[in-house]
Amino acid sequence: MKQFFKEFKAFINRGNVMDMAVGIIIGGAFTSIVSSLVDDIINPFLGIFGGMNFDQFAWNITGDVTLNYGKFITAVIHFLIMALVVFLIVKALNRATAKFVPAEDKKEEAPTSRLCPMCKTEIAIDACRCPHCTSILDAAAMHELEAELRENASL
């Protein structure tokens, strides 16, 4: 249990939690703006074509039981507008940070393999002899290797 609280304390103390809290507060305020946009501007405009606001669409199932599917349509419109705005904000932030962050120098990795000139199979870059066709690839390196092998054998 102590480990759990220790991990939780470390999580709370990270900077990301504060950023998330600020994002939630601003998101809540932004939600009211989007709700007003949908309820006060978009729905009346769409009501011109449909004859009424989506909020007023309902199906009276029995007596007091009503299925308010118009409110669901309004909630879907809220979600789509919110998702579009968040997408545009994230896209703009990514573009802005890409301009300010210097491009990392891409280091080319040294090749670790090469092709055998005789059989065209991939072999290690420092190989003296091809393991597939046994052709000598680098005569000087082969002589050094043979000398090293003779020296090790005499020890």
mmCIF file with all atom_site columns, C-alpha atoms in Angstrom:
data_model
loop_
_atom_site.group_PDB
_atom_site.id
_atom_site.type_symbol
_atom_site.label_atom_id
_atom_site.label_alt_id
_atom_site.label_comp_id
_atom_site.label_asym_id
_atom_site.label_entity_id
_atom_site.label_seq_id
_atom_site.pdbx_PDB_ins_code
_atom_site.Cartn_x
_atom_site.Cartn_y
_atom_site.Cartn_z
_atom_site.occupancy
_atom_site.B_iso_or_equiv
_atom_site.pdbx_formal_charge
_atom_site.auth_seq_id
_atom_site.auth_comp_id
_atom_site.auth_asym_id
_atom_site.auth_atom_id
_atom_site.pdbx_PDB_model_num
ATOM 1   C CA . MET A 1 1   ? 0.000   0.000   0.000   1.00 0.00 ? 1   MET A CA 1
ATOM 2   C CA . LYS A 1 2   ? 2.913   2.324   0.741   1.00 0.00 ? 2   LYS A CA 1
ATOM 3   C CA . GLN A 1 3   ? 4.270   1.718   -2.756  1.00 0.00 ? 3   GLN A CA 1
ATOM 4   C CA . PHE A 1 4   ? 0.892   2.703   -4.227  1.00 0.00 ? 4   PHE A CA 1
ATOM 5   C CA . PHE A 1 5   ? 0.845   6.028   -2.354  1.00 0.00 ? 5   PHE A CA 1
ATOM 6   C CA . LYS A 1 6   ? 4.476   6.652   -3.262  1.00 0.00 ? 6   LYS A CA 1
ATOM 7   C CA . GLU A 1 7   ? 3.690   6.156   -6.958  1.00 0.00 ? 7   GLU A CA 1
ATOM 8   C CA . PHE A 1 8   ? 0.562   8.305   -6.651  1.00 0.00 ? 8   PHE A CA 1
ATOM 9   C CA . LYS A 1 9   ? 2.558   11.118  -4.999  1.00 0.00 ? 9   LYS A CA 1
ATOM 10  C CA . ALA A 1 10  ? 5.166   10.946  -7.780  1.00 0.00 ? 10  ALA A CA 1
ATOM 11  C CA . PHE A 1 11  ? 2.371   11.093  -10.362 1.00 0.00 ? 11  PHE A CA 1
ATOM 12  C CA . ILE A 1 12  ? 0.755   14.127  -8.735  1.00 0.00 ? 12  ILE A CA 1
ATOM 13  C CA . ASN A 1 13  ? 4.075   15.971  -8.458  1.00 0.00 ? 13  ASN A CA 1
ATOM 14  C CA . ARG A 1 14  ? 4.829   15.634  -12.158 1.00 0.00 ? 14  ARG A CA 1
ATOM 15  C CA . GLY A 1 15  ? 4.260   18.746  -14.256 1.00 0.00 ? 15  GLY A CA 1
ATOM 16  C CA . ASN A 1 16  ? 1.897   16.939  -16.616 1.00 0.00 ? 16  ASN A CA 1
ATOM 17  C CA . VAL A 1 17  ? -0.807  16.766  -13.946 1.00 0.00 ? 17  VAL A CA 1
ATOM 18  C CA . MET A 1 18  ? -0.902  20.546  -13.594 1.00 0.00 ? 18  MET A CA 1
ATOM 19  C CA . ASP A 1 19  ? -1.005  20.936  -17.370 1.00 0.00 ? 19  ASP A CA 1
ATOM 20  C CA . MET A 1 20  ? -3.882  18.467  -17.483 1.00 0.00 ? 20  MET A CA 1
ATOM 21  C CA . ALA A 1 21  ? -5.761  20.362  -14.763 1.00 0.00 ? 21  ALA A CA 1
ATOM 22  C CA . VAL A 1 22  ? -5.398  23.649  -16.641 1.00 0.00 ? 22  VAL A CA 1
ATOM 23  C CA . GLY A 1 23  ? -6.551  21.915  -19.841 1.00 0.00 ? 23  GLY A CA 1
ATOM 24  C CA . ILE A 1 24  ? -9.655  20.541  -18.122 1.00 0.00 ? 24  ILE A CA 1
ATOM 25  C CA . ILE A 1 25  ? -10.579 23.954  -16.700 1.00 0.00 ? 25  ILE A CA 1
ATOM 26  C CA . ILE A 1 26  ? -10.118 25.687  -20.048 1.00 0.00 ? 26  ILE A CA 1
ATOM 27  C CA . GLY A 1 27  ? -11.935 22.811  -21.760 1.00 0.00 ? 27  GLY A CA 1
ATOM 28  C CA . GLY A 1 28  ? -14.905 23.289  -19.436 1.00 0.00 ? 28  GLY A CA 1
ATOM 29  C CA . ALA A 1 29  ? -15.054 26.995  -20.236 1.00 0.00 ? 29  ALA A CA 1
ATOM 30  C CA . PHE A 1 30  ? -14.663 26.263  -23.931 1.00 0.00 ? 30  PHE A CA 1
ATOM 31  C CA . THR A 1 31  ? -17.515 23.740  -23.753 1.00 0.00 ? 31  THR A CA 1
ATOM 32  C CA . SER A 1 32  ? -19.923 26.500  -22.756 1.00 0.00 ? 32  SER A CA 1
ATOM 33  C CA . ILE A 1 33  ? -18.801 28.539  -25.776 1.00 0.00 ? 33  ILE A CA 1
ATOM 34  C CA . VAL A 1 34  ? -19.372 25.597  -28.117 1.00 0.00 ? 34  VAL A CA 1
ATOM 35  C CA . SER A 1 35  ? -22.737 24.866  -26.497 1.00 0.00 ? 35  SER A CA 1
ATOM 36  C CA . SER A 1 36  ? -23.812 28.447  -27.074 1.00 0.00 ? 36  SER A CA 1
ATOM 37  C CA . LEU A 1 37  ? -22.582 28.281  -30.675 1.00 0.00 ? 37  LEU A CA 1
ATOM 38  C CA . VAL A 1 38  ? -24.607 25.145  -31.354 1.00 0.00 ? 38  VAL A CA 1
ATOM 39  C CA . ASP A 1 39  ? -27.715 26.122  -29.393 1.00 0.00 ? 39  ASP A CA 1
ATOM 40  C CA . ASP A 1 40  ? -27.908 29.807  -30.324 1.00 0.00 ? 40  ASP A CA 1
ATOM 41  C CA . ILE A 1 41  ? -26.443 29.949  -33.843 1.00 0.00 ? 41  ILE A CA 1
ATOM 42  C CA . ILE A 1 42  ? -26.231 26.575  -35.601 1.00 0.00 ? 42  ILE A CA 1
ATOM 43  C CA . ASN A 1 43  ? -29.506 25.005  -34.450 1.00 0.00 ? 43  ASN A CA 1
ATOM 44  C CA . PRO A 1 44  ? -31.654 28.060  -35.347 1.00 0.00 ? 44  PRO A CA 1
ATOM 45  C CA . PHE A 1 45  ? -29.895 28.255  -38.714 1.00 0.00 ? 45  PHE A CA 1
ATOM 46  C CA . LEU A 1 46  ? -30.589 24.560  -39.327 1.00 0.00 ? 46  LEU A CA 1
ATOM 47  C CA . GLY A 1 47  ? -34.121 25.147  -38.059 1.00 0.00 ? 47  GLY A CA 1
ATOM 48  C CA . ILE A 1 48  ? -34.736 27.333  -41.112 1.00 0.00 ? 48  ILE A CA 1
ATOM 49  C CA . PHE A 1 49  ? -34.343 24.237  -43.279 1.00 0.00 ? 49  PHE A CA 1
ATOM 50  C CA . GLY A 1 50  ? -35.975 21.725  -40.930 1.00 0.00 ? 50  GLY A CA 1
ATOM 51  C CA . GLY A 1 51  ? -38.710 23.930  -39.548 1.00 0.00 ? 51  GLY A CA 1
ATOM 52  C CA . MET A 1 52  ? -37.561 23.671  -35.896 1.00 0.00 ? 52  MET A CA 1
ATOM 53  C CA . ASN A 1 53  ? -34.495 23.337  -33.667 1.00 0.00 ? 53  ASN A CA 1
ATOM 54  C CA . PHE A 1 54  ? -33.095 19.873  -33.139 1.00 0.00 ? 54  PHE A CA 1
ATOM 55  C CA . ASP A 1 55  ? -33.679 20.230  -29.393 1.00 0.00 ? 55  ASP A CA 1
ATOM 56  C CA . GLN A 1 56  ? -37.427 20.167  -30.000 1.00 0.00 ? 56  GLN A CA 1
ATOM 57  C CA . PHE A 1 57  ? -37.409 16.815  -31.831 1.00 0.00 ? 57  PHE A CA 1
ATOM 58  C CA . ALA A 1 58  ? -38.942 14.212  -29.559 1.00 0.00 ? 58  ALA A CA 1
ATOM 59  C CA . TRP A 1 59  ? -40.976 11.059  -29.766 1.00 0.00 ? 59  TRP A CA 1
ATOM 60  C CA . ASN A 1 60  ? -43.750 10.590  -27.252 1.00 0.00 ? 60  ASN A CA 1
ATOM 61  C CA . ILE A 1 61  ? -43.641 6.867   -26.509 1.00 0.00 ? 61  ILE A CA 1
ATOM 62  C CA . THR A 1 62  ? -46.438 6.664   -23.906 1.00 0.00 ? 62  THR A CA 1
ATOM 63  C CA . GLY A 1 63  ? -47.957 9.425   -21.816 1.00 0.00 ? 63  GLY A CA 1
ATOM 64  C CA . ASP A 1 64  ? -45.107 11.013  -19.861 1.00 0.00 ? 64  ASP A CA 1
ATOM 65  C CA . VAL A 1 65  ? -42.327 8.925   -21.462 1.00 0.00 ? 65  VAL A CA 1
ATOM 66  C CA . THR A 1 66  ? -40.567 10.891  -24.206 1.00 0.00 ? 66  THR A CA 1
ATOM 67  C CA . LEU A 1 67  ? -37.549 10.028  -26.306 1.00 0.00 ? 67  LEU A CA 1
ATOM 68  C CA . ASN A 1 68  ? -35.695 13.314  -26.894 1.00 0.00 ? 68  ASN A CA 1
ATOM 69  C CA . TYR A 1 69  ? -33.599 12.330  -29.895 1.00 0.00 ? 69  TYR A CA 1
ATOM 70  C CA . GLY A 1 70  ? -33.204 15.977  -30.901 1.00 0.00 ? 70  GLY A CA 1
ATOM 71  C CA . LYS A 1 71  ? -31.094 16.624  -27.818 1.00 0.00 ? 71  LYS A CA 1
ATOM 72  C CA . PHE A 1 72  ? -28.933 13.667  -28.816 1.00 0.00 ? 72  PHE A CA 1
ATOM 73  C CA . ILE A 1 73  ? -28.442 15.161  -32.284 1.00 0.00 ? 73  ILE A CA 1
ATOM 74  C CA . THR A 1 74  ? -27.457 18.447  -30.633 1.00 0.00 ? 74  THR A CA 1
ATOM 75  C CA . ALA A 1 75  ? -24.955 16.626  -28.397 1.00 0.00 ? 75  ALA A CA 1
ATOM 76  C CA . VAL A 1 76  ? -23.440 14.956  -31.465 1.00 0.00 ? 76  VAL A CA 1
ATOM 77  C CA . ILE A 1 77  ? -23.090 18.365  -33.148 1.00 0.00 ? 77  ILE A CA 1
ATOM 78  C CA . HIS A 1 78  ? -21.427 19.687  -29.955 1.00 0.00 ? 78  HIS A CA 1
ATOM 79  C CA . PHE A 1 79  ? -18.982 16.790  -30.014 1.00 0.00 ? 79  PHE A CA 1
ATOM 80  C CA . LEU A 1 80  ? -18.113 17.199  -33.696 1.00 0.00 ? 80  LEU A CA 1
ATOM 81  C CA . ILE A 1 81  ? -17.471 20.927  -33.334 1.00 0.00 ? 81  ILE A CA 1
ATOM 82  C CA . MET A 1 82  ? -15.409 20.365  -30.183 1.00 0.00 ? 82  MET A CA 1
ATOM 83  C CA . ALA A 1 83  ? -13.377 17.631  -31.888 1.00 0.00 ? 83  ALA A CA 1
ATOM 84  C CA . LEU A 1 84  ? -12.798 19.854  -34.928 1.00 0.00 ? 84  LEU A CA 1
ATOM 85  C CA . VAL A 1 85  ? -11.612 22.773  -32.791 1.00 0.00 ? 85  VAL A CA 1
ATOM 86  C CA . VAL A 1 86  ? -9.311  20.568  -30.691 1.00 0.00 ? 86  VAL A CA 1
ATOM 87  C CA . PHE A 1 87  ? -7.894  19.046  -33.895 1.00 0.00 ? 87  PHE A CA 1
ATOM 88  C CA . LEU A 1 88  ? -7.201  22.501  -35.326 1.00 0.00 ? 88  LEU A CA 1
ATOM 89  C CA . ILE A 1 89  ? -5.577  23.689  -32.088 1.00 0.00 ? 89  ILE A CA 1
ATOM 90  C CA . VAL A 1 90  ? -3.330  20.628  -31.845 1.00 0.00 ? 90  VAL A CA 1
ATOM 91  C CA . LYS A 1 91  ? -2.408  20.944  -35.514 1.00 0.00 ? 91  LYS A CA 1
ATOM 92  C CA . ALA A 1 92  ? -1.512  24.623  -35.037 1.00 0.00 ? 92  ALA A CA 1
ATOM 93  C CA . LEU A 1 93  ? 0.527   23.873  -31.909 1.00 0.00 ? 93  LEU A CA 1
ATOM 94  C CA . ASN A 1 94  ? 2.431   21.099  -33.678 1.00 0.00 ? 94  ASN A CA 1
ATOM 95  C CA . ARG A 1 95  ? 3.194   23.419  -36.586 1.00 0.00 ? 95  ARG A CA 1
ATOM 96  C CA . ALA A 1 96  ? 4.327   26.186  -34.199 1.00 0.00 ? 96  ALA A CA 1
ATOM 97  C CA . THR A 1 97  ? 6.566   23.912  -32.142 1.00 0.00 ? 97  THR A CA 1
ATOM 98  C CA . ALA A 1 98  ? 8.108   22.488  -35.318 1.00 0.00 ? 98  ALA A CA 1
ATOM 99  C CA . LYS A 1 99  ? 9.212   26.015  -36.271 1.00 0.00 ? 99  LYS A CA 1
ATOM 100 C CA . PHE A 1 100 ? 10.797  26.752  -32.899 1.00 0.00 ? 100 PHE A CA 1
ATOM 101 C CA . VAL A 1 101 ? 12.434  23.387  -32.248 1.00 0.00 ? 101 VAL A CA 1
ATOM 102 C CA . PRO A 1 102 ? 15.642  23.046  -34.250 1.00 0.00 ? 102 PRO A CA 1
ATOM 103 C CA . ALA A 1 103 ? 15.724  20.074  -36.552 1.00 0.00 ? 103 ALA A CA 1
ATOM 104 C CA . GLU A 1 104 ? 17.870  17.320  -35.149 1.00 0.00 ? 104 GLU A CA 1
ATOM 105 C CA . ASP A 1 105 ? 20.915  16.477  -37.158 1.00 0.00 ? 105 ASP A CA 1
ATOM 106 C CA . LYS A 1 106 ? 20.269  13.121  -38.648 1.00 0.00 ? 106 LYS A CA 1
ATOM 107 C CA . LYS A 1 107 ? 23.366  11.029  -38.318 1.00 0.00 ? 107 LYS A CA 1
ATOM 108 C CA . GLU A 1 108 ? 23.799  8.420   -40.955 1.00 0.00 ? 108 GLU A CA 1
ATOM 109 C CA . GLU A 1 109 ? 24.580  5.081   -39.434 1.00 0.00 ? 109 GLU A CA 1
ATOM 110 C CA . ALA A 1 110 ? 27.650  3.310   -40.672 1.00 0.00 ? 110 ALA A CA 1
ATOM 111 C CA . PRO A 1 111 ? 26.746  0.280   -42.745 1.00 0.00 ? 111 PRO A CA 1
ATOM 112 C CA . THR A 1 112 ? 27.124  -3.049  -40.958 1.00 0.00 ? 112 THR A CA 1
ATOM 113 C CA . SER A 1 113 ? 26.970  -5.251  -44.019 1.00 0.00 ? 113 SER A CA 1
ATOM 114 C CA . ARG A 1 114 ? 27.944  -5.296  -47.668 1.00 0.00 ? 114 ARG A CA 1
ATOM 115 C CA . LEU A 1 115 ? 27.414  -7.448  -50.723 1.00 0.00 ? 115 LEU A CA 1
ATOM 116 C CA . CYS A 1 116 ? 29.847  -10.092 -51.813 1.00 0.00 ? 116 CYS A CA 1
ATOM 117 C CA . PRO A 1 117 ? 31.144  -9.098  -55.293 1.00 0.00 ? 117 PRO A CA 1
ATOM 118 C CA . MET A 1 118 ? 31.061  -12.728 -56.435 1.00 0.00 ? 118 MET A CA 1
ATOM 119 C CA . CYS A 1 119 ? 27.748  -14.201 -55.206 1.00 0.00 ? 119 CYS A CA 1
ATOM 120 C CA . LYS A 1 120 ? 25.926  -10.957 -54.256 1.00 0.00 ? 120 LYS A CA 1
ATOM 121 C CA . THR A 1 121 ? 24.861  -12.212 -50.808 1.00 0.00 ? 121 THR A CA 1
ATOM 122 C CA . GLU A 1 122 ? 24.875  -9.925  -47.778 1.00 0.00 ? 122 GLU A CA 1
ATOM 123 C CA . ILE A 1 123 ? 27.882  -10.402 -45.517 1.00 0.00 ? 123 ILE A CA 1
ATOM 124 C CA . ALA A 1 124 ? 29.459  -8.616  -42.556 1.00 0.00 ? 124 ALA A CA 1
ATOM 125 C CA . ILE A 1 125 ? 31.305  -5.434  -43.461 1.00 0.00 ? 125 ILE A CA 1
ATOM 126 C CA . ASP A 1 126 ? 34.576  -6.623  -41.920 1.00 0.00 ? 126 ASP A CA 1
ATOM 127 C CA . ALA A 1 127 ? 34.513  -10.113 -43.461 1.00 0.00 ? 127 ALA A CA 1
ATOM 128 C CA . CYS A 1 128 ? 37.642  -11.199 -45.322 1.00 0.00 ? 128 CYS A CA 1
ATOM 129 C CA . ARG A 1 129 ? 36.026  -14.218 -46.946 1.00 0.00 ? 129 ARG A CA 1
ATOM 130 C CA . CYS A 1 130 ? 32.421  -14.770 -48.044 1.00 0.00 ? 130 CYS A CA 1
ATOM 131 C CA . PRO A 1 131 ? 30.775  -17.488 -45.919 1.00 0.00 ? 131 PRO A CA 1
ATOM 132 C CA . HIS A 1 132 ? 28.565  -18.514 -48.858 1.00 0.00 ? 132 HIS A CA 1
ATOM 133 C CA . CYS A 1 133 ? 30.916  -18.755 -51.827 1.00 0.00 ? 133 CYS A CA 1
ATOM 134 C CA . THR A 1 134 ? 34.226  -18.669 -49.868 1.00 0.00 ? 134 THR A CA 1
ATOM 135 C CA . SER A 1 135 ? 35.750  -16.091 -52.204 1.00 0.00 ? 135 SER A CA 1
ATOM 136 C CA . ILE A 1 136 ? 38.502  -13.894 -50.776 1.00 0.00 ? 136 ILE A CA 1
ATOM 137 C CA . LEU A 1 137 ? 37.142  -10.382 -50.391 1.00 0.00 ? 137 LEU A CA 1
ATOM 138 C CA . ASP A 1 138 ? 40.168  -8.451  -49.174 1.00 0.00 ? 138 ASP A CA 1
ATOM 139 C CA . ALA A 1 139 ? 43.539  -10.091 -49.716 1.00 0.00 ? 139 ALA A CA 1
ATOM 140 C CA . ALA A 1 140 ? 45.423  -7.788  -47.316 1.00 0.00 ? 140 ALA A CA 1
ATOM 141 C CA . ALA A 1 141 ? 42.904  -8.336  -44.537 1.00 0.00 ? 141 ALA A CA 1
ATOM 142 C CA . MET A 1 142 ? 42.991  -12.081 -45.252 1.00 0.00 ? 142 MET A CA 1
ATOM 143 C CA . HIS A 1 143 ? 46.771  -12.166 -44.833 1.00 0.00 ? 143 HIS A CA 1
ATOM 144 C CA . GLU A 1 144 ? 46.493  -10.252 -41.526 1.00 0.00 ? 144 GLU A CA 1
ATOM 145 C CA . LEU A 1 145 ? 43.858  -12.698 -40.314 1.00 0.00 ? 145 LEU A CA 1
ATOM 146 C CA . GLU A 1 146 ? 45.998  -15.709 -41.290 1.00 0.00 ? 146 GLU A CA 1
ATOM 147 C CA . ALA A 1 147 ? 48.999  -14.204 -39.486 1.00 0.00 ? 147 ALA A CA 1
ATOM 148 C CA . GLU A 1 148 ? 46.903  -13.572 -36.392 1.00 0.00 ? 148 GLU A CA 1
ATOM 149 C CA . LEU A 1 149 ? 45.594  -17.135 -36.481 1.00 0.00 ? 149 LEU A CA 1
ATOM 150 C CA . ARG A 1 150 ? 49.145  -18.537 -36.775 1.00 0.00 ? 150 ARG A CA 1
ATOM 151 C CA . GLU A 1 151 ? 50.278  -16.375 -33.865 1.00 0.00 ? 151 GLU A CA 1
ATOM 152 C CA . ASN A 1 152 ? 47.373  -17.523 -31.679 1.00 0.00 ? 152 ASN A CA 1
ATOM 153 C CA . ALA A 1 153 ? 47.988  -21.151 -32.623 1.00 0.00 ? 153 ALA A CA 1
ATOM 154 C CA . SER A 1 154 ? 51.620  -20.952 -31.514 1.00 0.00 ? 154 SER A CA 1
ATOM 155 C CA . LEU A 1 155 ? 50.674  -19.690 -28.055 1.00 0.00 ? 155 LEU A CA 1
#
